[in-house]
Coordinates of N, CA and C and ligand atoms in Angstrom, one line a residue:
X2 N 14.7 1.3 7.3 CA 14.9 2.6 8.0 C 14.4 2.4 9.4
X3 N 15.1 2.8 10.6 CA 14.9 2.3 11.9 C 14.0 3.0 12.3
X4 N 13.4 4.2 11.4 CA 12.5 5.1 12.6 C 10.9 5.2 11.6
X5 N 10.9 4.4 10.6 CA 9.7 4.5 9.5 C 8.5 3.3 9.8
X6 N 7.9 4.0 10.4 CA 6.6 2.8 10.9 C 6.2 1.6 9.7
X7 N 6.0 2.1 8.7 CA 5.9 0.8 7.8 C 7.2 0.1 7.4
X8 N 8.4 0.4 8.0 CA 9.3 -0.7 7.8 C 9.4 -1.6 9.0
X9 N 8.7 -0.9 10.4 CA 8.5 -1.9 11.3 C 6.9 -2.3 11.2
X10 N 6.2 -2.3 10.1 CA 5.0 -3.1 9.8 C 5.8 -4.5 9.2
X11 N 6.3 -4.0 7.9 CA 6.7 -5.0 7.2 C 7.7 -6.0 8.1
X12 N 8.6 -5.5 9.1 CA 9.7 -6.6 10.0 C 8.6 -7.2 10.7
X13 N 7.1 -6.7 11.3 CA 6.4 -7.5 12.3 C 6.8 -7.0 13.8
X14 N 6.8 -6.2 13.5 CA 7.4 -4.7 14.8 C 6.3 -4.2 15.1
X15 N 5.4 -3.3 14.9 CA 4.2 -3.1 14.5 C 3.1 -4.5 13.7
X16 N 2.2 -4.4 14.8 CA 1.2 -5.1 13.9 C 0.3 -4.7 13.4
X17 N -0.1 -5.4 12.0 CA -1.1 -4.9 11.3 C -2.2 -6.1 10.8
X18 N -3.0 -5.3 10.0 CA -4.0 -5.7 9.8 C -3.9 -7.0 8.3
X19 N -3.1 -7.9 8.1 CA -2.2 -8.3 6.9 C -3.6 -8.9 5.4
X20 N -3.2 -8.4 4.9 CA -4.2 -9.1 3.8 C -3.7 -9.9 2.6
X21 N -2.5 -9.5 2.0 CA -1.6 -10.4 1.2 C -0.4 -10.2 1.5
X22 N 0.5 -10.9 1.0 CA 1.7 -10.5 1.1 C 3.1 -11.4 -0.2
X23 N 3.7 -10.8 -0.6 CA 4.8 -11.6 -1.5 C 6.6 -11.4 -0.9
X24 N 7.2 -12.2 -1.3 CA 8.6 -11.9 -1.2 C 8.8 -10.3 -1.6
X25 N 8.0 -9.2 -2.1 CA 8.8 -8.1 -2.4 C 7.8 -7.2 -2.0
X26 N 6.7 -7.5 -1.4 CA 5.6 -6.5 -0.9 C 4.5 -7.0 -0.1
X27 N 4.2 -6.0 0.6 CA 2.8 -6.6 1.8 C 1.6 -5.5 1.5
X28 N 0.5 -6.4 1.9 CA -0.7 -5.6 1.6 C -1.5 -5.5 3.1
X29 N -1.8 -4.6 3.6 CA -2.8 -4.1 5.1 C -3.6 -3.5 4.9
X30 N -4.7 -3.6 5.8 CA -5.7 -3.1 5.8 C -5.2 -1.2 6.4
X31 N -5.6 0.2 6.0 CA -5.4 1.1 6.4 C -6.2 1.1 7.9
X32 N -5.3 1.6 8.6 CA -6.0 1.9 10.1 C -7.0 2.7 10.6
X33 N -7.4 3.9 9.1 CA -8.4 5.1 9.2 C -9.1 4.9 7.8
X34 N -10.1 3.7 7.8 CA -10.2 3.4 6.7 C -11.1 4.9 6.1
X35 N -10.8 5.2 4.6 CA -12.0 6.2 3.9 C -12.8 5.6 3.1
X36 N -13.0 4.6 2.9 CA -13.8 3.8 2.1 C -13.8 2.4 2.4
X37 N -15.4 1.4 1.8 CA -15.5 0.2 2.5 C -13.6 -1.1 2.4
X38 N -13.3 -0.5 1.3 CA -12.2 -1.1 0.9 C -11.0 0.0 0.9
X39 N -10.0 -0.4 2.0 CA -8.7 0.2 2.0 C -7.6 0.2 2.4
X40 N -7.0 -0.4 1.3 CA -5.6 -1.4 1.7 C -4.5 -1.0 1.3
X41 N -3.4 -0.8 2.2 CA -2.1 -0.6 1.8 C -1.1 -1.3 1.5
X42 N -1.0 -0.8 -0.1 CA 0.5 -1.9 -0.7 C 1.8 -1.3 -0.2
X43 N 2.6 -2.2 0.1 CA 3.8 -1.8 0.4 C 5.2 -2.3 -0.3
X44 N 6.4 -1.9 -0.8 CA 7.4 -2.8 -1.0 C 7.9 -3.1 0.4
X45 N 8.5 -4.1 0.3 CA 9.0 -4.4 1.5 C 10.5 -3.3 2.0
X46 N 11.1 -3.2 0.8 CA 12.4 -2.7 1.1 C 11.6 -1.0 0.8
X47 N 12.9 0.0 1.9 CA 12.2 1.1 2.0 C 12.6 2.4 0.7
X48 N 11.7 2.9 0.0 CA 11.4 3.9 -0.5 C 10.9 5.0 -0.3
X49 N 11.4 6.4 -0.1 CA 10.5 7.5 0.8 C 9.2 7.4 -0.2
X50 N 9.1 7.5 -1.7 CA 7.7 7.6 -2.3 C 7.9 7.6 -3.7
X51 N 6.9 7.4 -4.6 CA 6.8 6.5 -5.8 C 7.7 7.2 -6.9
X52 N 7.9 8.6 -6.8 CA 9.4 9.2 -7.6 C 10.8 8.5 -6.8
X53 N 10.9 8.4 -5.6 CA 12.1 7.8 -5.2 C 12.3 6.5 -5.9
X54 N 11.0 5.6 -5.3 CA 10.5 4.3 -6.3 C 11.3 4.0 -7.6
X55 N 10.7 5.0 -8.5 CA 10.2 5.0 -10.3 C 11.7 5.2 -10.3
X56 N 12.6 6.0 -10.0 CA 14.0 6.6 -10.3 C 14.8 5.4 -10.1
X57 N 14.9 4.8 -8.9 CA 15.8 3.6 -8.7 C 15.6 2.3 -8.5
X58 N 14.3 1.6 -8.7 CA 14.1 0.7 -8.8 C 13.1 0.0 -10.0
X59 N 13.6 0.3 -11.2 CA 11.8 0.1 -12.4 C 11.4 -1.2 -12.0
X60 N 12.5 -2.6 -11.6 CA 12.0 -3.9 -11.4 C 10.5 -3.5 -10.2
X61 N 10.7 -3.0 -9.3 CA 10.2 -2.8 -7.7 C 9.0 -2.8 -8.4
X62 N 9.0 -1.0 -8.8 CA 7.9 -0.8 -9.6 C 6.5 -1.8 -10.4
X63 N 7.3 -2.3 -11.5 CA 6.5 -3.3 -12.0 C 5.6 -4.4 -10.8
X64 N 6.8 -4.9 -9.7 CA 6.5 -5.7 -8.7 C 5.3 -5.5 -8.0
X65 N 5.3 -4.0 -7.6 CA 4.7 -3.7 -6.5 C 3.0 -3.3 -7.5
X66 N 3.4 -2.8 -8.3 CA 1.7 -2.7 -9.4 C 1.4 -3.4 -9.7
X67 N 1.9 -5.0 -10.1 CA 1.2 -6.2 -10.4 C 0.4 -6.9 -9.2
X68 N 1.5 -6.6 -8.0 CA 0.8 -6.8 -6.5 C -0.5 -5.6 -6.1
X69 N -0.5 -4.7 -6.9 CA -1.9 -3.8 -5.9 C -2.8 -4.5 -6.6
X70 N -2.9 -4.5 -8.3 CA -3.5 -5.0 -9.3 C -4.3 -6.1 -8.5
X71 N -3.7 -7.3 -8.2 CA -4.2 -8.5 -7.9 C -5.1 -8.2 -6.7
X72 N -4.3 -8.1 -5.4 CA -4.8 -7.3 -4.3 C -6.2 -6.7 -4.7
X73 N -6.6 -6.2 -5.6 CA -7.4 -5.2 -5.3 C -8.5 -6.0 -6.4
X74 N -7.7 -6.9 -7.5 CA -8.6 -7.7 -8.1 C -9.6 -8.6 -6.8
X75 N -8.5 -9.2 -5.9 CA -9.3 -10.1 -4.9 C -10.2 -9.3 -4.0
X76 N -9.9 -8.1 -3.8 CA -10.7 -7.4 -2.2 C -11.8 -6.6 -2.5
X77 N -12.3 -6.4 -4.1 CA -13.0 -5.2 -4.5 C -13.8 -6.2 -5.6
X78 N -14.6 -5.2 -6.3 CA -15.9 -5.7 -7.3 C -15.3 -5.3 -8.3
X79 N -13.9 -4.7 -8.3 CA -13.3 -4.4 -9.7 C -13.0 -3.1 -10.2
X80 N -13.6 -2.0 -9.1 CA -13.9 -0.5 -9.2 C -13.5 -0.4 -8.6
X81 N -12.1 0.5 -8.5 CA -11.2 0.8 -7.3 C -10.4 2.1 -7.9
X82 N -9.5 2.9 -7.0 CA -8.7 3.7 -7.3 C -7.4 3.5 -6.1
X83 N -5.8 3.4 -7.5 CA -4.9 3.2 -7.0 C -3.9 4.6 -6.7
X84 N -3.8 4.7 -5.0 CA -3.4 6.3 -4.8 C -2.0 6.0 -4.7
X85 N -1.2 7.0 -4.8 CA 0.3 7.2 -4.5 C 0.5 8.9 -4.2
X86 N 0.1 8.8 -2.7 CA 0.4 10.3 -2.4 C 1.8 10.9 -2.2
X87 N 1.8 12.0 -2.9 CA 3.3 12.2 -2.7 C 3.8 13.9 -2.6
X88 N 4.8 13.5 -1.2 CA 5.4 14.7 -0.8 C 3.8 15.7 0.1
X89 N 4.2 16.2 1.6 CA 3.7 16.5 2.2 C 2.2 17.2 1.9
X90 N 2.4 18.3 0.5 CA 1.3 19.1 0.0 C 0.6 18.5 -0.2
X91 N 1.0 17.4 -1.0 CA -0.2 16.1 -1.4 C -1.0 15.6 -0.4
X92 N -0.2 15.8 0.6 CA -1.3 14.6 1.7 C -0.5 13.4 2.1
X93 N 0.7 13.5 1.9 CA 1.8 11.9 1.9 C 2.0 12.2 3.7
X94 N 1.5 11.4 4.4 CA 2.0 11.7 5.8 C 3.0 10.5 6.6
X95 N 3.3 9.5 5.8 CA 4.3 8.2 6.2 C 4.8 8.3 4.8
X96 N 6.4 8.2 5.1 CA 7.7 8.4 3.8 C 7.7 7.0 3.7
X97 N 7.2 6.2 3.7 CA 7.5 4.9 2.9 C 6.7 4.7 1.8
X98 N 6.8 4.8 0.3 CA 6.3 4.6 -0.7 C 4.9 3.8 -0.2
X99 N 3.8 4.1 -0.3 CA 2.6 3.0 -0.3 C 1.5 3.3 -1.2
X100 N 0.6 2.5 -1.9 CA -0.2 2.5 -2.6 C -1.5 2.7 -1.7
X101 N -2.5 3.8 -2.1 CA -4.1 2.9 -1.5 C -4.8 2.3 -2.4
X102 N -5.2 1.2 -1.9 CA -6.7 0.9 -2.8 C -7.6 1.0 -2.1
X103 N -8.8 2.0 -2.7 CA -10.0 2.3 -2.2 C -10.4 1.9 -3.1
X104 N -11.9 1.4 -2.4 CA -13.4 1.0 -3.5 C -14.3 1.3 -2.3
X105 N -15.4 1.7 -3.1 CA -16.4 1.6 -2.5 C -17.7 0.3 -2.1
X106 N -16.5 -0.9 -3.1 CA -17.2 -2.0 -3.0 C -16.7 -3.2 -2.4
X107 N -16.4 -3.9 -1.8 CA -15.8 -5.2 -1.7 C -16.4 -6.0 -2.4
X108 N -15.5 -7.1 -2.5 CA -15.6 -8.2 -3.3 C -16.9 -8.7 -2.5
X109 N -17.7 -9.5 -3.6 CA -19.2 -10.3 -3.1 C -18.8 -11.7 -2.4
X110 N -18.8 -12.4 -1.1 CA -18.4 -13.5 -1.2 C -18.7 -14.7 -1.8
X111 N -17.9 -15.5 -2.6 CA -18.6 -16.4 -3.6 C -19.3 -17.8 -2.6
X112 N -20.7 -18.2 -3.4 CA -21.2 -18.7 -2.7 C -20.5 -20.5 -2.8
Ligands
5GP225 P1 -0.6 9.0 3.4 O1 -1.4 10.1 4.0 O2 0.9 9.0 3.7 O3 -0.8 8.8 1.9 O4 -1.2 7.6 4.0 C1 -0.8 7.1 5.2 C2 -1.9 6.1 5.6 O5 -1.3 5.3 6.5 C3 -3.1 6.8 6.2 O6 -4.3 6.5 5.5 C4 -3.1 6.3 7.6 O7 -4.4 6.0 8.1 C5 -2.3 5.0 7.5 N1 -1.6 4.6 8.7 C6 -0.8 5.4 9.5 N2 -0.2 4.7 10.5 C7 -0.7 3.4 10.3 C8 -0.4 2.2 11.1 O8 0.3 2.2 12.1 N3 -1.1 1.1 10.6 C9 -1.9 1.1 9.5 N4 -2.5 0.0 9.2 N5 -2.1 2.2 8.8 C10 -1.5 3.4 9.2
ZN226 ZN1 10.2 2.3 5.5

């Protein structure tokens, strides 16, 4: 979508903060972070949000949760919560499906 900020994250139109990334999804750091850890998963191809998601893509789906999963296995102590805000009331303020992962902990670096 030509006018959706995270589909010019994902083309490299916008730059971001990159932390992982796969052939079907990218992971950034949030720009306003609310906690010490907080990263946004993305599919690459555009979805307005995770009912758009769930309805027409279940492959995506699976894709994109095994990618926050890991993501957040690597960036956190293990204690995390995975958001999917959706539709305005909620708090959804960018229509591109994205995940947060918040923790309050980052990962310890191994010595
Ligand atoms: P929502 O409120 O839609 O669930 O979350 C949107 C999130 O995207 C917010 O936490 C906001 O800080 C973040 N955000 C908005 N624009 C940008 C941007 O250009 N770059 C990055 N890295 N994060 C952004
Ligand atoms: Zn998009």
């Amino acid at each position: 979508m030509s006018d959706c900020i995270f589909c010019k994250i994902v083309a490299g139109e916008i730059p971001s903060n990159k932390v992982a990334e796969n052939e079907h999804a990218l992971a950034f750091h949030d720009i306003n972070p609310e906690q010490p850890v907080h990263i946004l998963v993305v599919p690459k191809r555009h979805f307005t949000d995770v009912a758009d998601l769930s309805l027409n893509d279940t492959a995506a789906v699976a894709q994109l949760m095994n990618f926050a999963a890991q993501v957040a296995t690597e960036n956190t102590n293990g204690h995390f919560r995975l958001q999917f805000n959706t539709g305005e009331q909620a708090g959804q303020t960018v229509f591109h499906v994205h995940g947060h992962i918040l923790s309050r902990h980052a990962k310890e670096a191994s010595a």
